[in-house]
GROMACS .gro file of N, CA and C in nm:
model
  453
    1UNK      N    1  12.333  10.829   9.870
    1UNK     CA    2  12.230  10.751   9.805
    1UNK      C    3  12.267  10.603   9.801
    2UNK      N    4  12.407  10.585   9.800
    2UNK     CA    5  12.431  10.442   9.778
    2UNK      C    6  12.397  10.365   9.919
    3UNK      N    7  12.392  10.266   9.888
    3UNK     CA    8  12.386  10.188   9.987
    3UNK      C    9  12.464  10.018   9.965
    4UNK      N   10  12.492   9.973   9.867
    4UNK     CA   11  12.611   9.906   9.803
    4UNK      C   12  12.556   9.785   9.762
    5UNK      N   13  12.677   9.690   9.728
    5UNK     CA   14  12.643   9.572   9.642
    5UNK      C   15  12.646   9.469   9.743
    6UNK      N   16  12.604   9.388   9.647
    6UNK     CA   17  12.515   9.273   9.747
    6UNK      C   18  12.643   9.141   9.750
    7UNK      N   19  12.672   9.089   9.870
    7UNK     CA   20  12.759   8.977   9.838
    7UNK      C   21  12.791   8.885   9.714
    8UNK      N   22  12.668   8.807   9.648
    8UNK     CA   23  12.622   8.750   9.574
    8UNK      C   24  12.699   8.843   9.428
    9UNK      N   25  12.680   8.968   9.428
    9UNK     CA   26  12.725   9.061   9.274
    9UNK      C   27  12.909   9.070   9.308
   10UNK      N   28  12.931   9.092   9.413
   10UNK     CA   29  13.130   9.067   9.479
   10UNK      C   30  13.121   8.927   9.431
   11UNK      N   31  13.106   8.835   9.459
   11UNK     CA   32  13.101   8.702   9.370
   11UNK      C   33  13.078   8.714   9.254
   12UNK      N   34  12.972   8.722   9.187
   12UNK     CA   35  12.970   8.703   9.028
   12UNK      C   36  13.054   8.745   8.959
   13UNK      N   37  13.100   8.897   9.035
   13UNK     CA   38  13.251   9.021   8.969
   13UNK      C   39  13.378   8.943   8.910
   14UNK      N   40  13.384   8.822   9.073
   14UNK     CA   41  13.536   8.789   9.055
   14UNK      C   42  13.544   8.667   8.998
   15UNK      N   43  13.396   8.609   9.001
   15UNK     CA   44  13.384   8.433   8.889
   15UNK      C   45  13.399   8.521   8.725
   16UNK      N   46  13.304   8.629   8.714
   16UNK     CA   47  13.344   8.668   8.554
   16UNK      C   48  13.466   8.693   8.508
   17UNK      N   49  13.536   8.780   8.633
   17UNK     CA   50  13.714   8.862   8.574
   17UNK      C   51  13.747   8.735   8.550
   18UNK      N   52  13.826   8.649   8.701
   18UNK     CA   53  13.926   8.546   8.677
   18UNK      C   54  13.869   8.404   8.640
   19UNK      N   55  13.760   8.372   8.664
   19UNK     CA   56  13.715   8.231   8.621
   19UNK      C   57  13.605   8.203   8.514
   20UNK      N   58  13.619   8.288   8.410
   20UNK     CA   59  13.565   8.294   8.252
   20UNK      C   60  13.396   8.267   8.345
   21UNK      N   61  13.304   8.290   8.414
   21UNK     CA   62  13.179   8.307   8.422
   21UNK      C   63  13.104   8.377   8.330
   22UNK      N   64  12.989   8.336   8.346
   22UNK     CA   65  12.868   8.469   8.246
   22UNK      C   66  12.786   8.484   8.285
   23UNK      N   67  12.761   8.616   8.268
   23UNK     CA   68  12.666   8.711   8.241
   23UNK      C   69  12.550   8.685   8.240
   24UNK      N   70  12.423   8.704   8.307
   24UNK     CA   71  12.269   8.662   8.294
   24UNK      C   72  12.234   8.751   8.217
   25UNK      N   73  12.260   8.741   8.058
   25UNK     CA   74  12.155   8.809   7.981
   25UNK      C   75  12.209   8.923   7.964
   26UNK      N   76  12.158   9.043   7.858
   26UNK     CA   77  12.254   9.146   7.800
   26UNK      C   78  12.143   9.296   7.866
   27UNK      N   79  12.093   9.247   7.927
   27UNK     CA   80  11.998   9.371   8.005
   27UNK      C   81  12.016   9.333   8.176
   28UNK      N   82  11.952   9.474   8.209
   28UNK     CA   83  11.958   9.481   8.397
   28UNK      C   84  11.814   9.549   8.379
   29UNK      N   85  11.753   9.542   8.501
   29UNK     CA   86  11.640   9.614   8.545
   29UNK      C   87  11.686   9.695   8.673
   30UNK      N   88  11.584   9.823   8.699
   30UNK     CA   89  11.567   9.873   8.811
   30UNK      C   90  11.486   9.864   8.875
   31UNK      N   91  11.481   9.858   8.985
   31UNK     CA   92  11.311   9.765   9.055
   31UNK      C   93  11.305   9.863   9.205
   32UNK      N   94  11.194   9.913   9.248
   32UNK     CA   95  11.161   9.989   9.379
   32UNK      C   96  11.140   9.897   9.474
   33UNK      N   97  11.186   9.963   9.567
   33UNK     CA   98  11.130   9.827   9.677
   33UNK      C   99  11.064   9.931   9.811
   34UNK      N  100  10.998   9.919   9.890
   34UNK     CA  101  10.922   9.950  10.044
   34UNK      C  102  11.040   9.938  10.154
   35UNK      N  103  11.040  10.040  10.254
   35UNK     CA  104  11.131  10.013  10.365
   35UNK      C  105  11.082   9.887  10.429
   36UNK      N  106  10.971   9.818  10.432
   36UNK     CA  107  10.947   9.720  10.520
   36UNK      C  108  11.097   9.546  10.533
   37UNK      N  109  11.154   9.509  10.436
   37UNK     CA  110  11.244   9.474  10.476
   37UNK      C  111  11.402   9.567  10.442
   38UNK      N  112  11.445   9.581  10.532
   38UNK     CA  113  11.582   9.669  10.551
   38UNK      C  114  11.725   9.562  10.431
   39UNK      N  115  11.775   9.644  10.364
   39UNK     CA  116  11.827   9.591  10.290
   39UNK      C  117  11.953   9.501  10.382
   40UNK      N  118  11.962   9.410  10.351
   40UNK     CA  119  12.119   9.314  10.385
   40UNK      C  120  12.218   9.277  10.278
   41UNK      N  121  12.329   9.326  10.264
   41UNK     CA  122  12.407   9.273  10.157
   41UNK      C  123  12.422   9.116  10.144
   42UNK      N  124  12.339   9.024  10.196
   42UNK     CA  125  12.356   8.879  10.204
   42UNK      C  126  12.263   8.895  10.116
   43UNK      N  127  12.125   8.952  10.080
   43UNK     CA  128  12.016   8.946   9.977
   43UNK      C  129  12.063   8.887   9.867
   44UNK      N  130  11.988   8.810   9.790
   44UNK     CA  131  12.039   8.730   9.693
   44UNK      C  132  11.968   8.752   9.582
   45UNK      N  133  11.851   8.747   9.550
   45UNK     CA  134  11.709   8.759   9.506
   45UNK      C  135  11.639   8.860   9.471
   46UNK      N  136  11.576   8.930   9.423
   46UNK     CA  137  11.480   9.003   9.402
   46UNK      C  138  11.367   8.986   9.489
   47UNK      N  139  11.305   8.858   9.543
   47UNK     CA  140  11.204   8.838   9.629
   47UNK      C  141  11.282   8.832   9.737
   48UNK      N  142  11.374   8.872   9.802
   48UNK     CA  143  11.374   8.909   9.953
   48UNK      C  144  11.387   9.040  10.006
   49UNK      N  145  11.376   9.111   9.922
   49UNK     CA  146  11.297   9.261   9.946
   49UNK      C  147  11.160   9.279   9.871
   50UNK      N  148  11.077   9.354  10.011
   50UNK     CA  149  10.963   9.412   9.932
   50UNK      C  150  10.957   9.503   9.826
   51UNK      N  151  10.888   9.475   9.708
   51UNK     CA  152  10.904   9.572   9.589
   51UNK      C  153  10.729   9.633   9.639
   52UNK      N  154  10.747   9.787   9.558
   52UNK     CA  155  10.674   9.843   9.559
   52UNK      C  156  10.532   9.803   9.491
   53UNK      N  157  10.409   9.832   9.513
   53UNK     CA  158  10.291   9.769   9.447
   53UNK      C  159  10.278   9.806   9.277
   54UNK      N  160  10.292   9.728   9.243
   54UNK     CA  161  10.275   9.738   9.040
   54UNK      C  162  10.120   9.821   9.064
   55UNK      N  163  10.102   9.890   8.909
   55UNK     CA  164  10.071   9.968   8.850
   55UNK      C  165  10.054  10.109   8.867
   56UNK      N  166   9.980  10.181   8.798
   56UNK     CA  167   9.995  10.290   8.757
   56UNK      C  168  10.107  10.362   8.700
   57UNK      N  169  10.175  10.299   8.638
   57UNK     CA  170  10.298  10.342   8.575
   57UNK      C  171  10.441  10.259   8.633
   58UNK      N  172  10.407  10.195   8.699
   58UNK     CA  173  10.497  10.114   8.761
   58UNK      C  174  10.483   9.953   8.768
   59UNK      N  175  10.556   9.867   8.662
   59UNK     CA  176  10.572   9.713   8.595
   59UNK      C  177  10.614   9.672   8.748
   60UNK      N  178  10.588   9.535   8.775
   60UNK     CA  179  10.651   9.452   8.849
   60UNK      C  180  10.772   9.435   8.804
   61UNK      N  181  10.863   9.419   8.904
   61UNK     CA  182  11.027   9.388   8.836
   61UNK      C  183  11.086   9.487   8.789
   62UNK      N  184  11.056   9.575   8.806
   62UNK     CA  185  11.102   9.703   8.761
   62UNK      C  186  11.084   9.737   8.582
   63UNK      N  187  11.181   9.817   8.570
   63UNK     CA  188  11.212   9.879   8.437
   63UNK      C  189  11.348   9.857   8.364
   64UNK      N  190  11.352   9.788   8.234
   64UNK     CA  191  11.479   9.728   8.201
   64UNK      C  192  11.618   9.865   8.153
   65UNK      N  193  11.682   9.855   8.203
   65UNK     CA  194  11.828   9.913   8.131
   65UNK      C  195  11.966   9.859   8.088
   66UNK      N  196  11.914   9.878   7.952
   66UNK     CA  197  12.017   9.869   7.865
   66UNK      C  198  12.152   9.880   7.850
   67UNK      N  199  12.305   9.783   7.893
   67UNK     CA  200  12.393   9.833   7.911
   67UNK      C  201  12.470   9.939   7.843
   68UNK      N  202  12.497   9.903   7.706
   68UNK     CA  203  12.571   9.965   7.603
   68UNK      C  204  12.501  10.129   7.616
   69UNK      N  205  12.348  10.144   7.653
   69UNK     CA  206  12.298  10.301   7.580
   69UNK      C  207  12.249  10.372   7.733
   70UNK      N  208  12.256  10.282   7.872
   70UNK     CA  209  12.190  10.361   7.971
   70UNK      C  210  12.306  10.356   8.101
   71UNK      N  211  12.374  10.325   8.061
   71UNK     CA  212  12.516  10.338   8.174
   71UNK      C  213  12.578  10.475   8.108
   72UNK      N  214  12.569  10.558   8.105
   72UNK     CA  215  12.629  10.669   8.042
   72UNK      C  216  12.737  10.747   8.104
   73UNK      N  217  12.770  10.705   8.191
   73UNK     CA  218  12.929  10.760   8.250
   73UNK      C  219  12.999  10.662   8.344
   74UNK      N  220  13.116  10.618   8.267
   74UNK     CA  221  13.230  10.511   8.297
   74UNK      C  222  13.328  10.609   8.369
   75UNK      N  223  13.393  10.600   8.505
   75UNK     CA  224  13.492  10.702   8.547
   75UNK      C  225  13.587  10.570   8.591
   76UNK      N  226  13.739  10.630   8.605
   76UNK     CA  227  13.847  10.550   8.674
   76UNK      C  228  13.899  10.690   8.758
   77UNK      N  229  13.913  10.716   8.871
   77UNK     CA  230  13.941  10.792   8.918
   77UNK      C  231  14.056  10.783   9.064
   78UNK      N  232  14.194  10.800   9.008
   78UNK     CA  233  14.263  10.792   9.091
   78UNK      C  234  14.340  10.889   9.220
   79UNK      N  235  14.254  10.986   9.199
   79UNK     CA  236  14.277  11.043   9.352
   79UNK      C  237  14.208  10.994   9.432
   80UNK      N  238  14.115  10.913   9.449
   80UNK     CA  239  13.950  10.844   9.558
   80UNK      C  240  14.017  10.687   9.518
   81UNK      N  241  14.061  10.687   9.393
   81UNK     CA  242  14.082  10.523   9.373
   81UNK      C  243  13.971  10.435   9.401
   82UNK      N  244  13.916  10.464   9.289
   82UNK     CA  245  13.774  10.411   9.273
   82UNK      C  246  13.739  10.398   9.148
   83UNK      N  247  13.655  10.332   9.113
   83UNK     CA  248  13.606  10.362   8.919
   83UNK      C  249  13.455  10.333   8.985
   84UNK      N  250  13.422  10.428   8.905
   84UNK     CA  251  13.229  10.425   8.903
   84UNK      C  252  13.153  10.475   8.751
   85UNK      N  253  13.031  10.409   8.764
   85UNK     CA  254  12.935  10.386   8.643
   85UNK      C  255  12.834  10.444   8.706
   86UNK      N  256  12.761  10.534   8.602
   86UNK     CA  257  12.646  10.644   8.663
   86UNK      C  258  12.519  10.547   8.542
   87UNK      N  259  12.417  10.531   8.591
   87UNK     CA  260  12.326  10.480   8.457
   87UNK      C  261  12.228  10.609   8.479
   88UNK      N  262  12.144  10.653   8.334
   88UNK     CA  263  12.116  10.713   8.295
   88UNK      C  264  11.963  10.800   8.401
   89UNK      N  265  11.906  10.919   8.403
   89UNK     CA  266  11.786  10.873   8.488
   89UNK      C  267  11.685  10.752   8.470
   90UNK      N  268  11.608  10.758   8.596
   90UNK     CA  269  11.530  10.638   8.547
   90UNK      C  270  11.397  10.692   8.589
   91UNK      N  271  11.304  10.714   8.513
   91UNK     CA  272  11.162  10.779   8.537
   91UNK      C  273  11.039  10.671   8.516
   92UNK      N  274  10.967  10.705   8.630
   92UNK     CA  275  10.813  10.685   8.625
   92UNK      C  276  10.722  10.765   8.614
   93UNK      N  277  10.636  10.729   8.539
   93UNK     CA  278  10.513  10.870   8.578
   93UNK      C  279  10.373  10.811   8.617
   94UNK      N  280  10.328  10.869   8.719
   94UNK     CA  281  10.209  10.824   8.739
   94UNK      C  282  10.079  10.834   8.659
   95UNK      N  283  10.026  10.728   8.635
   95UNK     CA  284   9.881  10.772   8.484
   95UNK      C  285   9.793  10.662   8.571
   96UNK      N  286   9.653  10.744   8.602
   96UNK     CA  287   9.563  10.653   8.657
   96UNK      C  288   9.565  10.659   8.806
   97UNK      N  289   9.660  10.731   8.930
   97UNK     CA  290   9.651  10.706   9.035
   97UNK      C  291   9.816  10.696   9.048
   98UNK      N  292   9.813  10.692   9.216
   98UNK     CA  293   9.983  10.691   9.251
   98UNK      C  294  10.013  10.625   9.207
   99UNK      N  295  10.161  10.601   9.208
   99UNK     CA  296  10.295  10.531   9.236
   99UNK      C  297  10.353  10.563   9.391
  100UNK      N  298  10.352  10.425   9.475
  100UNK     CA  299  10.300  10.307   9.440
  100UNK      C  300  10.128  10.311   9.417
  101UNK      N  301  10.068  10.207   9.379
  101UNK     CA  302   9.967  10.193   9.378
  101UNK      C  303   9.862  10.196   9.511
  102UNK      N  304   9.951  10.096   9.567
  102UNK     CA  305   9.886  10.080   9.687
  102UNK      C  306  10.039  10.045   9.846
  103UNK      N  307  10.018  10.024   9.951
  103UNK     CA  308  10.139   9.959  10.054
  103UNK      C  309  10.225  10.054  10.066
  104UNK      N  310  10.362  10.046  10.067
  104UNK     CA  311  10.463  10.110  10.143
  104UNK      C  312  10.547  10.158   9.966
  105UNK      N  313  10.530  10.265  10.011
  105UNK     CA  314  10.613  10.332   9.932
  105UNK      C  315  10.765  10.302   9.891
  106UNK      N  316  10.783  10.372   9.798
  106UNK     CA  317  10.938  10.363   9.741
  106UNK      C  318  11.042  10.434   9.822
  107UNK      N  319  11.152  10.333   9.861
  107UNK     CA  320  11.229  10.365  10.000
  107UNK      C  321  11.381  10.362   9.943
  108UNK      N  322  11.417  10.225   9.852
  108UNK     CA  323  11.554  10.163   9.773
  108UNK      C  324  11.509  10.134   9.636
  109UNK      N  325  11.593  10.183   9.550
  109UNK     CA  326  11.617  10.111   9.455
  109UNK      C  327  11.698   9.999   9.449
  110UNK      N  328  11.697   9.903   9.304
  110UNK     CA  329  11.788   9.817   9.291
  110UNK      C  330  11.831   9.784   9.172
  111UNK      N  331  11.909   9.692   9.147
  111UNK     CA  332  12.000   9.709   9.009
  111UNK      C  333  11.965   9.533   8.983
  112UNK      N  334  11.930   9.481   8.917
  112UNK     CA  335  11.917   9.330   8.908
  112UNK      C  336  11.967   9.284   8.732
  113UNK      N  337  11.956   9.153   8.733
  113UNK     CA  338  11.941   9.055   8.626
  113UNK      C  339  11.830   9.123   8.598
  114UNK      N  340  11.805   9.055   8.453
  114UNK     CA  341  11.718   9.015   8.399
  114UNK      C  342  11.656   8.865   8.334
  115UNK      N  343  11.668   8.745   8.404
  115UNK     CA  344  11.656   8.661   8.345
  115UNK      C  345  11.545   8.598   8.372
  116UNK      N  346  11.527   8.518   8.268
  116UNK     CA  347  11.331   8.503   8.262
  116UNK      C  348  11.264   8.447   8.382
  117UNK      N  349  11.275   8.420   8.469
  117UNK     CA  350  11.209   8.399   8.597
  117UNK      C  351  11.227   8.518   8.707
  118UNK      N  352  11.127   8.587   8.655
  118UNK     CA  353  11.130   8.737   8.759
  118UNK      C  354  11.170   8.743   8.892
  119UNK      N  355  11.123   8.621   8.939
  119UNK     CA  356  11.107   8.616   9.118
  119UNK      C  357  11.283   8.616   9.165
  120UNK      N  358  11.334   8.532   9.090
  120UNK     CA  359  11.441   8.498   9.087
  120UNK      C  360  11.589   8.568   9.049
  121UNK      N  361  11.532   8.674   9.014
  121UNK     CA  362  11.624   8.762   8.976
  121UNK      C  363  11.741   8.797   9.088
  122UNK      N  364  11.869   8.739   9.017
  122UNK     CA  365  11.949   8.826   9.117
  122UNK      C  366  11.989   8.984   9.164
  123UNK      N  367  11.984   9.008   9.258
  123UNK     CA  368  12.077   9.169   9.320
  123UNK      C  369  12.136   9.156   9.317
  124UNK      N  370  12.203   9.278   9.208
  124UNK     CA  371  12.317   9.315   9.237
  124UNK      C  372  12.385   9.395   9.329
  125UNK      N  373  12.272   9.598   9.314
  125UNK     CA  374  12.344   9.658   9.376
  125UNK      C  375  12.198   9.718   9.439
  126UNK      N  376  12.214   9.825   9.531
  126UNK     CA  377  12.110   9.857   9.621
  126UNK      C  378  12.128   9.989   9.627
  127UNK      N  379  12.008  10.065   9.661
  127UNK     CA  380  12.056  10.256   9.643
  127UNK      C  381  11.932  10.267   9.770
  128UNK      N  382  11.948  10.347   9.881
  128UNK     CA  383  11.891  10.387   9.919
  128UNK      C  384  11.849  10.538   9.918
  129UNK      N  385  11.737  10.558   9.890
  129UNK     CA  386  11.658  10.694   9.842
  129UNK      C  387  11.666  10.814   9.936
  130UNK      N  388  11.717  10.760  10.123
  130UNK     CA  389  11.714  10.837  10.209
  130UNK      C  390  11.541  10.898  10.284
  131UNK      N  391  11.444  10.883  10.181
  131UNK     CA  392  11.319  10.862  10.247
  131UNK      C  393  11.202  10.809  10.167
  132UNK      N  394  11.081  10.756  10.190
  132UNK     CA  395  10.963  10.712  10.168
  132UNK      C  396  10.913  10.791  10.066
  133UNK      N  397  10.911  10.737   9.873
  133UNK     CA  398  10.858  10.853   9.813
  133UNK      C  399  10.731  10.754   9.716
  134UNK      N  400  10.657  10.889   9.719
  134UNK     CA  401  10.512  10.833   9.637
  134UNK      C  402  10.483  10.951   9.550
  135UNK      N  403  10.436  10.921   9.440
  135UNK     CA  404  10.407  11.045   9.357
  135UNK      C  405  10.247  11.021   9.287
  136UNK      N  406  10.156  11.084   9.312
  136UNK     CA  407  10.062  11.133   9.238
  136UNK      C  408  10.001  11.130   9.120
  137UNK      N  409   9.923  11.123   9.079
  137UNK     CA  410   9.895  11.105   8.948
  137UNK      C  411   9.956  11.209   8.875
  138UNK      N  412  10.003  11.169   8.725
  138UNK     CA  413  10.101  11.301   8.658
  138UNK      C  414  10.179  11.349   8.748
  139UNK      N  415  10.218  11.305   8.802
  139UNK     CA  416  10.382  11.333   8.858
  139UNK      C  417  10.489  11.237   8.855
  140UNK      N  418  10.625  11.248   8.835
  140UNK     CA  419  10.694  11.115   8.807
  140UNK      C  420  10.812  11.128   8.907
  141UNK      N  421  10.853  11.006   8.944
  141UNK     CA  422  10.917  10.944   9.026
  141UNK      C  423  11.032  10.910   8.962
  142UNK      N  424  11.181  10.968   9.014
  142UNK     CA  425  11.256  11.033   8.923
  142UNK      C  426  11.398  10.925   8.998
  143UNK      N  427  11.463  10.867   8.998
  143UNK     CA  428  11.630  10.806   9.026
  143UNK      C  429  11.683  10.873   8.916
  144UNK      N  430  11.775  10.986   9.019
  144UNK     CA  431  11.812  11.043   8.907
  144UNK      C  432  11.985  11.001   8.959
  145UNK      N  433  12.102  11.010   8.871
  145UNK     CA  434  12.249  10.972   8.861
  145UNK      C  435  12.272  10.906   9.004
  146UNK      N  436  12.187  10.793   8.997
  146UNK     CA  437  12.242  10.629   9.036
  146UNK      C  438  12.354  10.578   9.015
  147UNK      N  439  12.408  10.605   9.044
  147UNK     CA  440  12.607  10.593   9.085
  147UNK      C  441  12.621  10.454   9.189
  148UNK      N  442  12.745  10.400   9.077
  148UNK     CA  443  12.777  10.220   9.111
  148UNK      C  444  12.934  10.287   9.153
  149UNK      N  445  12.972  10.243   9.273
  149UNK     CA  446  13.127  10.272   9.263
  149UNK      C  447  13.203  10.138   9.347
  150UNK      N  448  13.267  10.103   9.294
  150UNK     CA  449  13.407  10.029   9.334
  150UNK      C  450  13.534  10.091   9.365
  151UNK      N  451  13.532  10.059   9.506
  151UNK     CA  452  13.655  10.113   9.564
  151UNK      C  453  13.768  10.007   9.567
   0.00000   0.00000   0.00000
């Protein structure tokens, strides 16, 4: 499912550890995006991938998560030598017509900022879904254990 972090989030990592940087804000969003542009770890932005068409149960910019209550499994794991963070599921449901609404379906997720200029939001990390999903009215559209790992 993964598909990894974006240059730009390997930077912010190592300005926060060793060079006292901060943090955009005490929330992250998850945001869908369309296969039509192919993810590049050079992505910087939130607007250089296509996001999926807003409504019917689905906000522009995704859906916010909460660090402290929706990251729910912290691992350090030294046989793989890796530590990874699982955030919680993340659900849509369709009310009124699909998800997406309309265009290219949900292909990647993504992990972003939240800071008040939507467009602008940085990527962090990127998940690819493995195929094109759309769900129906009353049916929900499910990222389920979205796993961040650092090797």
């Amino acid at each position: 499912m993964a598909v990894g972090w974006t240059n730009k989030e390997k930077y912010r990592m190592l300005e926060q550890r060793f060079e006292g940087g901060s943090l955009e804000g005490s929330a992250f969003m998850m945001v869908l995006y369309t296969s039509t542009t192919a993810y590049d770890p050079d992505f910087n932005t939130v607007g250089q991938m296509e996001e999926i068409a807003a409504g019917n149960g689905y906000t522009a910019y995704g859906e916010e998560i909460t660090p402290s209550t929706e990251f729910d499994s912290l691992t350090e794991d030294d046989t793989n030598d890796r530590a990874t963070v699982q955030i919680t599921d993340q659900t849509w449901t369709a009310s009124g017509g699909t998800i997406p609404d309309s265009g290219g379906d949900a292909y990647y997720a993504g992990l972003t900022d939240k800071n008040a200029t939507s467009a602008s939001r940085e990527l962090f990390y990127v998940w690819g879904l493995g195929a094109d999903y759309a769900v129906s009215d009353g049916q929900d559209l499910v990222i389920q254990d979205a796993e961040i790992r650092l090797n």
